[in-house]
Amino acid sequence: MHSAGSPLRDTAGQGRALPGVSLVERFLDHPRSVGENYFQHARVAVSFGARMIGGGLRCVLHALLPPVFQNAASDCVRSLHAELERRRRGSGSGDDYVI
């Protein structure tokens, strides 16, 4: 997902790349928009994804066995939300910080 103000996106907000913009520029546009390089962004995205998968699996186990992982889903969401908020404050991107 790209920020609405990205200079490499069309003004209609359809997410299409502008003509004449190189593939490399399009590829790096989003990490730059959140103040990260490609590898920093990849590390953060993989970390968030792995935590979401782990939380989802615990939630599925909780559905099957209600006594286990009773707080897993809410703890996972709370943790991810806190991390997003911390990154938003630190990035200077304001409300537009996305992973």
One Martini backbone bead per residue (centre of mass of N, CA, C, O) as a GRO file, in nm:
protein
   99
    1MET     BB    1   0.098   0.034   0.021
    2HIS     BB    2   0.039   0.373  -0.049
    3SER     BB    3   0.071   0.686  -0.028
    4ALA     BB    4  -0.117   0.950  -0.138
    5GLY     BB    5   0.158   1.146  -0.179
    6SER     BB    6   0.290   1.001  -0.399
    7PRO     BB    7   0.490   1.083  -0.681
    8LEU     BB    8   0.449   0.775  -0.825
    9ARG     BB    9   0.145   0.841  -0.844
   10ASP     BB   10  -0.156   0.884  -0.920
   11THR     BB   11  -0.413   1.125  -0.867
   12ALA     BB   12  -0.660   0.905  -0.843
   13GLY     BB   13  -0.560   0.658  -0.649
   14GLN     BB   14  -0.496   0.373  -0.818
   15GLY     BB   15  -0.168   0.291  -0.810
   16ARG     BB   16  -0.049   0.378  -1.063
   17ALA     BB   17   0.206   0.420  -1.254
   18LEU     BB   18   0.398   0.642  -1.389
   19PRO     BB   19   0.515   0.745  -1.660
   20GLY     BB   20   0.874   0.706  -1.669
   21VAL     BB   21   0.903   0.520  -1.426
   22SER     BB   22   1.103   0.327  -1.280
   23LEU     BB   23   1.118   0.024  -1.135
   24VAL     BB   24   1.299   0.104  -0.902
   25GLU     BB   25   1.135   0.344  -0.803
   26ARG     BB   26   0.874   0.185  -0.750
   27PHE     BB   27   1.004  -0.022  -0.552
   28LEU     BB   28   1.115   0.225  -0.344
   29ASP     BB   29   0.884   0.415  -0.265
   30HIS     BB   30   0.762   0.300  -0.003
   31PRO     BB   31   1.003   0.284   0.190
   32ARG     BB   32   1.059   0.591   0.168
   33SER     BB   33   0.773   0.688   0.277
   34VAL     BB   34   0.881   0.549   0.576
   35GLY     BB   35   1.204   0.585   0.616
   36GLU     BB   36   1.322   0.340   0.435
   37ASN     BB   37   1.479   0.085   0.327
   38TYR     BB   38   1.447  -0.211   0.187
   39PHE     BB   39   1.564  -0.387   0.427
   40GLN     BB   40   1.412  -0.257   0.655
   41HIS     BB   41   1.129  -0.309   0.542
   42ALA     BB   42   1.149  -0.615   0.520
   43ARG     BB   43   1.193  -0.671   0.820
   44VAL     BB   44   0.931  -0.546   0.921
   45ALA     BB   45   0.728  -0.705   0.746
   46VAL     BB   46   0.812  -0.988   0.839
   47SER     BB   47   0.760  -0.944   1.136
   48PHE     BB   48   0.460  -0.879   1.114
   49GLY     BB   49   0.372  -1.134   0.963
   50ALA     BB   50   0.469  -1.342   1.173
   51ARG     BB   51   0.295  -1.230   1.406
   52MET     BB   52   0.023  -1.273   1.264
   53ILE     BB   53   0.045  -1.574   1.222
   54GLY     BB   54   0.084  -1.653   1.516
   55GLY     BB   55  -0.181  -1.525   1.617
   56GLY     BB   56  -0.367  -1.689   1.430
   57LEU     BB   57  -0.292  -1.971   1.532
   58ARG     BB   58  -0.376  -1.921   1.826
   59CYS     BB   59  -0.670  -1.856   1.755
   60VAL     BB   60  -0.741  -2.130   1.633
   61LEU     BB   61  -0.675  -2.293   1.886
   62HIS     BB   62  -0.882  -2.147   2.060
   63ALA     BB   63  -1.132  -2.238   1.902
   64LEU     BB   64  -1.076  -2.548   1.968
   65LEU     BB   65  -0.933  -2.451   2.264
   66PRO     BB   66  -1.049  -2.230   2.485
   67PRO     BB   67  -0.825  -2.243   2.725
   68VAL     BB   68  -0.633  -2.149   2.504
   69PHE     BB   69  -0.524  -1.849   2.420
   70GLN     BB   70  -0.728  -1.619   2.534
   71ASN     BB   71  -0.525  -1.347   2.456
   72ALA     BB   72  -0.380  -1.359   2.178
   73ALA     BB   73  -0.525  -1.164   1.985
   74SER     BB   74  -0.519  -0.905   2.159
   75ASP     BB   75  -0.212  -0.905   2.208
   76CYS     BB   76  -0.126  -0.886   1.912
   77VAL     BB   77  -0.277  -0.628   1.835
   78ARG     BB   78  -0.154  -0.446   2.053
   79SER     BB   79   0.141  -0.481   1.967
   80LEU     BB   80   0.114  -0.385   1.671
   81HIS     BB   81  -0.006  -0.109   1.733
   82ALA     BB   82   0.227  -0.001   1.905
   83GLU     BB   83   0.438  -0.023   1.679
   84LEU     BB   84   0.302   0.162   1.475
   85GLU     BB   85   0.295   0.413   1.655
   86ARG     BB   86   0.598   0.434   1.701
   87ARG     BB   87   0.671   0.460   1.397
   88ARG     BB   88   0.502   0.708   1.336
   89ARG     BB   89   0.645   0.902   1.533
   90GLY     BB   90   0.947   0.839   1.411
   91SER     BB   91   0.898   0.911   1.089
   92GLY     BB   92   0.714   1.175   1.014
   93SER     BB   93   0.438   1.062   0.855
   94GLY     BB   94   0.216   1.023   1.037
   95ASP     BB   95  -0.083   0.887   0.919
   96ASP     BB   96   0.091   0.739   0.665
   97TYR     BB   97   0.186   0.496   0.812
   98VAL     BB   98   0.304   0.201   0.651
   99ILE     BB   99   0.390  -0.140   0.567
   0.00000   0.00000   0.00000
